[in-house]
Coordinates of N, CA, C and O in Angstrom, one line a residue:
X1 N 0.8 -1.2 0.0 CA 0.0 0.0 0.0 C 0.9 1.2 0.0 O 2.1 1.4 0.4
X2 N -0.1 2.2 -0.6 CA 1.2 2.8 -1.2 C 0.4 4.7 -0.4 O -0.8 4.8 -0.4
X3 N 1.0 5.8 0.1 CA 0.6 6.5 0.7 C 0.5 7.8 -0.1 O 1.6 8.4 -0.1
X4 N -0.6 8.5 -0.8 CA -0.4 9.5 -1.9 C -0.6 10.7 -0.7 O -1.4 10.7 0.3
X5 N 0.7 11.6 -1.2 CA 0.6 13.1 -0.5 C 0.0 13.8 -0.8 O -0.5 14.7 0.0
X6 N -0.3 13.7 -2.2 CA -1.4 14.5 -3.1 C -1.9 13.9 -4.2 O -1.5 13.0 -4.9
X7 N -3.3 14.6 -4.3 CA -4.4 13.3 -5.4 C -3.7 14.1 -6.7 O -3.3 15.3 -6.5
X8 N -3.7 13.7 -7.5 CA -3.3 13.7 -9.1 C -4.4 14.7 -10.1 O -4.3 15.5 -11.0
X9 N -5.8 14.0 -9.2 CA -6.8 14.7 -10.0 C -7.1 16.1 -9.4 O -7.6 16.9 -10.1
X10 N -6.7 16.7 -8.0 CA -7.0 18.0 -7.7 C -6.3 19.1 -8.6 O -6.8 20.3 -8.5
X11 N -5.6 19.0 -9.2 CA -5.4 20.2 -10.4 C -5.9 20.5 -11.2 O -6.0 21.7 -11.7
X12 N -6.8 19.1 -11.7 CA -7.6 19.0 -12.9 C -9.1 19.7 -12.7 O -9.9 20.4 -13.2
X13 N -9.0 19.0 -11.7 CA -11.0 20.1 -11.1 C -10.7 21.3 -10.6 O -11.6 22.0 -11.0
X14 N -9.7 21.9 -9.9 CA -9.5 22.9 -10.1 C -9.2 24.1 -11.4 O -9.7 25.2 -11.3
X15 N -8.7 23.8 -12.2 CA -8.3 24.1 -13.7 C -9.8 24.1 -14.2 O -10.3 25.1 -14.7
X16 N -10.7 22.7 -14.1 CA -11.8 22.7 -14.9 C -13.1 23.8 -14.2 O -13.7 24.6 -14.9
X17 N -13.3 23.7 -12.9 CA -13.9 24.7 -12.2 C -13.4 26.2 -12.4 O -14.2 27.1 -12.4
X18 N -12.2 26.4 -12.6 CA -11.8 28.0 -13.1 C -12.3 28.2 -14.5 O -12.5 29.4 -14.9
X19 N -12.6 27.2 -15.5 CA -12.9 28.0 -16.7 C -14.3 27.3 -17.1 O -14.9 27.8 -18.0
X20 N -14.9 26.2 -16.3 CA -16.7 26.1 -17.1 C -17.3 26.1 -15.0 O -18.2 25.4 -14.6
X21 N -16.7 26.6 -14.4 CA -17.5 27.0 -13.2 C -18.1 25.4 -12.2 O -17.6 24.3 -12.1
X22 N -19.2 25.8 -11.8 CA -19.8 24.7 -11.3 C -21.2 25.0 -11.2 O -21.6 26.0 -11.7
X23 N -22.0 24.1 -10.6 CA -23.4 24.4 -10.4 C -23.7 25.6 -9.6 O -24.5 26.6 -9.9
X24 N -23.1 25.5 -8.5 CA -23.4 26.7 -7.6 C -22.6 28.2 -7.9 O -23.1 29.3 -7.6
X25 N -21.7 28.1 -8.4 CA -21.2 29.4 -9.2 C -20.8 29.2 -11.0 O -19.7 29.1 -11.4
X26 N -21.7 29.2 -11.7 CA -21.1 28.9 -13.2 C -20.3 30.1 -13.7 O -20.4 31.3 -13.3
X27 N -19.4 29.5 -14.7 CA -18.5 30.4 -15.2 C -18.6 31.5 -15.8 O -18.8 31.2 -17.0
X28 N -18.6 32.9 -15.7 CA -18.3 34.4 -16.5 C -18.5 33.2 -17.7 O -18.1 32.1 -18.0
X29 N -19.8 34.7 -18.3 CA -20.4 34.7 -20.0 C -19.5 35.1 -20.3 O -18.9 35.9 -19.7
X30 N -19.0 34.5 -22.0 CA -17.8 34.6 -22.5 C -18.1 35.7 -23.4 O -19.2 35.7 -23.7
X31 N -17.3 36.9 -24.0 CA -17.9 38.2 -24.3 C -16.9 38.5 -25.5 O -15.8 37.9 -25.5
X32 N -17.1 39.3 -26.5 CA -16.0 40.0 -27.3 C -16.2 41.8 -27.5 O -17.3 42.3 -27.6
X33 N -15.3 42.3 -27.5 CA -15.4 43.9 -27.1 C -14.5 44.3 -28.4 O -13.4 43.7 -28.6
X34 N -15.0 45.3 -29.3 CA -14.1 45.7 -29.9 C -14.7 47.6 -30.3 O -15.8 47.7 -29.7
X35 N -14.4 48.8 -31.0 CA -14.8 50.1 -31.3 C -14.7 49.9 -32.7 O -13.8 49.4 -33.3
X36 N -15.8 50.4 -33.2 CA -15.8 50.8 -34.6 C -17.3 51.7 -34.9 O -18.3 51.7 -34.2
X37 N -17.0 52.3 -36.0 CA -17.9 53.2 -36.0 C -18.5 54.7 -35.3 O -19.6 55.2 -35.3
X38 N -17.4 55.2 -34.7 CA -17.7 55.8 -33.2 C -18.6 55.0 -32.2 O -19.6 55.7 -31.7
X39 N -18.6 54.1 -31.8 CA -19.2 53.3 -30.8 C -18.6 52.1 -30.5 O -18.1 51.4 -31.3
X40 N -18.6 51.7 -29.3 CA -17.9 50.4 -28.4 C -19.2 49.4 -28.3 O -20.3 49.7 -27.9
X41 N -18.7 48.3 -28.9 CA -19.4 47.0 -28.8 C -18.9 46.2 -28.1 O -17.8 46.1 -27.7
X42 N -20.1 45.1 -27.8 CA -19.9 44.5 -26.7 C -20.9 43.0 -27.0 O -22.2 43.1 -26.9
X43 N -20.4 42.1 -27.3 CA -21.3 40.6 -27.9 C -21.0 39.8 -26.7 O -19.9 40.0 -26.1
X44 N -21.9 38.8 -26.2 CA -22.4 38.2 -24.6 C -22.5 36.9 -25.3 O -23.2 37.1 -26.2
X45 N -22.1 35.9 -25.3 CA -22.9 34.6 -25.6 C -23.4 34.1 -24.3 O -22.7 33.8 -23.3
X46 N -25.0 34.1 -24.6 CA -25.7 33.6 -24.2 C -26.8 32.4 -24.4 O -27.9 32.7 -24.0
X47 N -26.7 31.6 -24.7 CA -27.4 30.4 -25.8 C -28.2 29.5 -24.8 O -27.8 28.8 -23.8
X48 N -29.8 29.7 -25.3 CA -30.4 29.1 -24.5 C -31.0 29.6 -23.7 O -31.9 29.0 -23.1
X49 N -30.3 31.3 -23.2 CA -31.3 32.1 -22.3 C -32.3 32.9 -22.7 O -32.4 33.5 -23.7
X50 N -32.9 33.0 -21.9 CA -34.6 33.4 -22.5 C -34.6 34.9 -22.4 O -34.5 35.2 -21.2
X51 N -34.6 35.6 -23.0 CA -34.3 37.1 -23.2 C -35.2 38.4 -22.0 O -35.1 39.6 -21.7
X52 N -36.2 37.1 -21.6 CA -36.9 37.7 -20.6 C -36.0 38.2 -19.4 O -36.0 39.3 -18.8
X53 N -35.4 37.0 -19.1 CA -34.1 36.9 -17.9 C -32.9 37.5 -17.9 O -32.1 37.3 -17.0
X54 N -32.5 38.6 -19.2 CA -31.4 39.2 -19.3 C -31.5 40.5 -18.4 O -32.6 41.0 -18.3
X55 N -31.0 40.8 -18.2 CA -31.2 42.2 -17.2 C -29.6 43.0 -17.3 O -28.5 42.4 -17.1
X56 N -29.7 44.6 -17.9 CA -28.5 45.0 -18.2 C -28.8 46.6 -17.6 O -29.9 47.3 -17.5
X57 N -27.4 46.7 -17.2 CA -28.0 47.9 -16.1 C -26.8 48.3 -16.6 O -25.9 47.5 -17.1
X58 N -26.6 50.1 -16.5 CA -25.4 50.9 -16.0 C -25.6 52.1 -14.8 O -26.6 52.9 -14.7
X59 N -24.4 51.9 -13.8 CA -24.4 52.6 -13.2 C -23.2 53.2 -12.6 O -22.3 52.4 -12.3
X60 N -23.1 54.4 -12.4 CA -21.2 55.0 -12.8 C -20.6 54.9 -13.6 O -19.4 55.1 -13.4
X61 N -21.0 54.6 -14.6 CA -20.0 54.1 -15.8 C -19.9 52.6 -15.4 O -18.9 52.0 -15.8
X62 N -20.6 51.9 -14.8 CA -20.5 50.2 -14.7 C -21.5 49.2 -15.5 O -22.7 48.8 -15.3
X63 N -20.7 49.2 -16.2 CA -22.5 48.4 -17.1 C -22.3 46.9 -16.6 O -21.2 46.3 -16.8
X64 N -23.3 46.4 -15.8 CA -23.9 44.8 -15.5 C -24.6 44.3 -16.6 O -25.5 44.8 -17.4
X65 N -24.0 43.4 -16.5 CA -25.5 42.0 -17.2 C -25.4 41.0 -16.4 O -24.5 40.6 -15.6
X66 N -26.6 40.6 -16.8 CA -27.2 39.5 -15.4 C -27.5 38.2 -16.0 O -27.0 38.4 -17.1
X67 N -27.9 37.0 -16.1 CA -29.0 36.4 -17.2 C -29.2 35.2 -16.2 O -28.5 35.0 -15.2
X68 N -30.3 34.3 -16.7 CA -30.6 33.0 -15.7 C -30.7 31.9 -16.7 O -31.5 31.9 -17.7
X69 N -29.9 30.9 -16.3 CA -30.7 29.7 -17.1 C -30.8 28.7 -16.1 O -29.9 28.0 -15.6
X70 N -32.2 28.9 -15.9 CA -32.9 27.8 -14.9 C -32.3 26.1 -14.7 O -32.4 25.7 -15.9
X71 N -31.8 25.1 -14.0 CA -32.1 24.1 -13.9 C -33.2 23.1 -14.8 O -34.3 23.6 -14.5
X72 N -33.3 22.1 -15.6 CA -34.4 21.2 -15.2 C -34.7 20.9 -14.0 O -33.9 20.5 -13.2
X73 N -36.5 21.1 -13.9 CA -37.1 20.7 -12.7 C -37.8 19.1 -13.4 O -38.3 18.7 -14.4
X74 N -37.6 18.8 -12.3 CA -38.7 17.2 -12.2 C -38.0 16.4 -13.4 O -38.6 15.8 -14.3
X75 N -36.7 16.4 -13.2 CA -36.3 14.7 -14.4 C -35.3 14.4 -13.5 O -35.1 15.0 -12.4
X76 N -34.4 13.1 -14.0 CA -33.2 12.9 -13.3 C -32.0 12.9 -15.0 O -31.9 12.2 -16.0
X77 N -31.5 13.9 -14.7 CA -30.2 13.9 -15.1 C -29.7 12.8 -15.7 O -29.7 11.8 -15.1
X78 N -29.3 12.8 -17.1 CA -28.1 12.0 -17.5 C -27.0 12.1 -17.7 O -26.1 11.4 -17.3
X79 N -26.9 13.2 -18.5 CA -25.9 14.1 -18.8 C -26.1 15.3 -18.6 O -26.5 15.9 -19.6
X80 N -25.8 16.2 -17.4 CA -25.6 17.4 -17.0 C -24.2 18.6 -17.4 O -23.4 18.9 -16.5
X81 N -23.8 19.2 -19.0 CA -22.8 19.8 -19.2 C -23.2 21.0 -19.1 O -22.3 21.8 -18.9
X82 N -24.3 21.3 -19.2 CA -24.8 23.0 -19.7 C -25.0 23.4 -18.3 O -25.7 22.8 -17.5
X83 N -24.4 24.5 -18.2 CA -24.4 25.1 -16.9 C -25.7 25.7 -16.5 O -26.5 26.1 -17.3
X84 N -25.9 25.7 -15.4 CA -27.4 26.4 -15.0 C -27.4 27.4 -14.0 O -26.3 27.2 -13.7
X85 N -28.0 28.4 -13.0 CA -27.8 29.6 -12.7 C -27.7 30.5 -13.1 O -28.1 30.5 -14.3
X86 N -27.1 31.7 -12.5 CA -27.1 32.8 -12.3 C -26.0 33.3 -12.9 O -24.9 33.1 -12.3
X87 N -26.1 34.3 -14.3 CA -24.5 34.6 -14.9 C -24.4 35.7 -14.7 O -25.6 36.1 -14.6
X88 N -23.5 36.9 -14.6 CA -23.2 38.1 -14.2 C -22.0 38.4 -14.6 O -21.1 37.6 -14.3
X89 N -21.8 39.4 -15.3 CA -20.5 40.0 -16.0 C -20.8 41.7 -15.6 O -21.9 42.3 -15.5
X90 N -19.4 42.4 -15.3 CA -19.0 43.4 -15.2 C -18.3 44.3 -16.0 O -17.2 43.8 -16.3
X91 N -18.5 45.4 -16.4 CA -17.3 45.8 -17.7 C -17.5 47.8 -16.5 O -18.3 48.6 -16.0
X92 N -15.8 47.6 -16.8 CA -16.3 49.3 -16.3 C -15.9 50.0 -17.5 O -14.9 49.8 -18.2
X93 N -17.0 51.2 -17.7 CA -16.5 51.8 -19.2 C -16.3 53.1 -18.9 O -16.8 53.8 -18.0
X94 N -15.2 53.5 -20.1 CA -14.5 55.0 -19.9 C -15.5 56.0 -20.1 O -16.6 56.1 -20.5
X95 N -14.4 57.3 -19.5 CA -15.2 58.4 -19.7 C -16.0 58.8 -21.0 O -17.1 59.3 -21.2
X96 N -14.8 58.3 -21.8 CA -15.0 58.6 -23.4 C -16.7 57.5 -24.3 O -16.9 57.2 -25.5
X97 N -17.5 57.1 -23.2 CA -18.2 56.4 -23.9 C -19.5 57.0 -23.3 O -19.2 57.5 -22.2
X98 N -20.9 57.3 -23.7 CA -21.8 58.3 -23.6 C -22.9 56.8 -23.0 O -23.3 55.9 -23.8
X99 N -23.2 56.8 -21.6 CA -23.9 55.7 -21.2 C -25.3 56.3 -21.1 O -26.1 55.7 -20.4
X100 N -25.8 57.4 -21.7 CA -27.3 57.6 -21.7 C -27.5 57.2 -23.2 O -28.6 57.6 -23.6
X101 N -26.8 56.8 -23.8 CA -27.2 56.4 -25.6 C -27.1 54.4 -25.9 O -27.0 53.8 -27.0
X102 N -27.1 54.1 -24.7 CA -26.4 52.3 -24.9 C -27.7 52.1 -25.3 O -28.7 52.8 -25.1
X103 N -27.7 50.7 -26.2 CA -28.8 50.1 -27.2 C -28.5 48.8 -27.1 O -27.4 48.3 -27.3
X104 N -29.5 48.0 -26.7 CA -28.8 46.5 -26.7 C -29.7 45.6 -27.3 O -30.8 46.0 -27.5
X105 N -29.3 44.4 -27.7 CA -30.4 43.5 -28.9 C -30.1 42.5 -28.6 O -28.9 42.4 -28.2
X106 N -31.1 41.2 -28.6 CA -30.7 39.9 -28.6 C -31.2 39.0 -29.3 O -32.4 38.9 -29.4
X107 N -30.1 38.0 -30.0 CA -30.8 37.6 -31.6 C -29.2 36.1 -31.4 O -28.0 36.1 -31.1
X108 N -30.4 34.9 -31.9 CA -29.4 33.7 -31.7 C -28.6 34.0 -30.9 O -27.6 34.7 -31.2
X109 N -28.8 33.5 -29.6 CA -28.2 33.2 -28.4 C -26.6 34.6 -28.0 O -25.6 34.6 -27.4
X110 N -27.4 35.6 -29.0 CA -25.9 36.4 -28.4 C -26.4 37.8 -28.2 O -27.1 38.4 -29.1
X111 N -26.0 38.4 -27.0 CA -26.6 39.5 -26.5 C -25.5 40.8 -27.0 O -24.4 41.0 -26.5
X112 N -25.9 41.6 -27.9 CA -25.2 42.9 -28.6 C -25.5 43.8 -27.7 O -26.5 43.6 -27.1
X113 N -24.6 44.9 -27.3 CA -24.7 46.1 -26.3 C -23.8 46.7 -27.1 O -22.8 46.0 -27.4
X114 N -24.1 48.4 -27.7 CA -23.9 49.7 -28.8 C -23.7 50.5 -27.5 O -24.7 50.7 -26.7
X115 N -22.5 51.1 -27.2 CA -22.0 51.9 -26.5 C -21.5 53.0 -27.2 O -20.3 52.9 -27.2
X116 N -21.9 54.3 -27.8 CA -21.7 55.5 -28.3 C -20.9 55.9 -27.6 O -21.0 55.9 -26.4
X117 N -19.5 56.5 -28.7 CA -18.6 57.5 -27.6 C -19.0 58.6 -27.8 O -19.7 58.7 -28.8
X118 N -18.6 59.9 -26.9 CA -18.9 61.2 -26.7 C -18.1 61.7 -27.4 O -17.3 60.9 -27.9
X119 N -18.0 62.6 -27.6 CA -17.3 63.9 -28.5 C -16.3 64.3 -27.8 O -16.7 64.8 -26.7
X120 N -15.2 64.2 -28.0 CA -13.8 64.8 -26.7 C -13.8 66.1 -27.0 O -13.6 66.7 -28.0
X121 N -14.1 66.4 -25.8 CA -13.8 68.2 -25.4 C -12.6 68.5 -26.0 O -11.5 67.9 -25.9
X122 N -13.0 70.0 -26.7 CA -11.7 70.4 -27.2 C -11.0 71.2 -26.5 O -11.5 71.4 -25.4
X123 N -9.6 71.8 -26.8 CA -9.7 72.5 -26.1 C -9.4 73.9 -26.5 O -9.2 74.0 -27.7
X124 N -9.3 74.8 -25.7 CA -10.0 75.9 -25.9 C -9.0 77.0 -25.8 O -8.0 76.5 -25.2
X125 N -8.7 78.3 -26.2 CA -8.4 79.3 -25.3 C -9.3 80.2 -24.6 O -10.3 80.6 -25.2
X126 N -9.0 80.6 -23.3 CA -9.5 81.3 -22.3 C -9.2 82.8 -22.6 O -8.0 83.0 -22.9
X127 N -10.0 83.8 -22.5 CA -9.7 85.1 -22.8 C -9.3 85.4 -21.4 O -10.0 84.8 -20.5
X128 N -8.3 86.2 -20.9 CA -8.1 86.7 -19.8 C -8.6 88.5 -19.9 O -8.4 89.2 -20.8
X129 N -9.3 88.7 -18.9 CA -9.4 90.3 -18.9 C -8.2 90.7 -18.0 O -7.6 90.2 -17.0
X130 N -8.0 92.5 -19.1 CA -6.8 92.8 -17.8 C -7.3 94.1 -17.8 O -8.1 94.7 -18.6
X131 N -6.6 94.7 -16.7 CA -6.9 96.3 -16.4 C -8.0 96.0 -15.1 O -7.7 95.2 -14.2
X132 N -9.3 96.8 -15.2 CA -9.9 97.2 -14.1 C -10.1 95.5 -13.8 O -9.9 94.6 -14.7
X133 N -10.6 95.3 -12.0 CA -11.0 93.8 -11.7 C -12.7 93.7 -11.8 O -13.5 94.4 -11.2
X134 N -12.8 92.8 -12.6 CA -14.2 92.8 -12.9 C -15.0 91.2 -11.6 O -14.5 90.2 -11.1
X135 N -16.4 91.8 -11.6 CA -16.7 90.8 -10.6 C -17.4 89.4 -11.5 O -18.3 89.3 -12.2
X136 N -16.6 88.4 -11.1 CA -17.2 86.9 -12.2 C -18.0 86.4 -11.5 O -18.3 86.1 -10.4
X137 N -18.3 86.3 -12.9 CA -20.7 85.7 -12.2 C -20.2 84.5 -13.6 O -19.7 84.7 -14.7
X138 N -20.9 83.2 -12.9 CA -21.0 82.0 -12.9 C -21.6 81.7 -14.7 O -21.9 80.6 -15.1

């Protein structure tokens, strides 16, 4: 008999739990981000979730998405690979992107979010007054 210091397979479930999650926490929706057009895009795969359950919020410049894909109720399992719960992704977005203009659509299992950038302040010269002091009103 032989005395193992360490199981062989705990790297492997670890490794596999870091990138498809588990029941009780499933893994970050997998996303692609790129700018074109004057606007920041943002594609979600989500396949399988019901569009009712997507919920996309900004706030501070923090855009959430949320989505659910329920469990089967009432069978027994054979093959269980498709993850179920509660998915939630975070993206924090720059100054340079206008979050009162976001547009988002969902069409074959992939959720689009149209992030419009703002117009960069230019900049300016300042007139200075000189001679008498004048009183500055707002």
């Amino acid at each position: 008999m032989v005395l193992m210091r360490t199981d062989p397979f705990r790297e492997l479930d670890r490794l596999t739990q870091q990138v498809f999650g588990t029941m009780a926490r499933p893994a970050a929706m997998p996303m692609d981000a790129y700018e074109n057009e004057g606007a920041f895009w943002i594609h979600f795969d989500l396949p399988g979730i019901d569009p009712d359950s997507i919920e996309l919020n900004v706030e501070q410049n923090v855009l959430t998405v949320k989505a659910e894909r329920p469990a089967p109720k009432d069978v027994e399992m054979v093959v269980a690979e498709r993850p179920s719960g509660v998915f939630s992704r975070q993206l924090f977005l720059g100054e340079t992107l206008d979050t009162d203009r976001i547009e988002a659509g969902y069409d074959a299992g992939v959720l689009t979010v149209k992030v419009p950038t703002v117009e960069k302040a230019q900049a300016r010269k300042i007139e200075i007054a000189r001679g008498e002091q004048k009183e500055i009103t707002g």
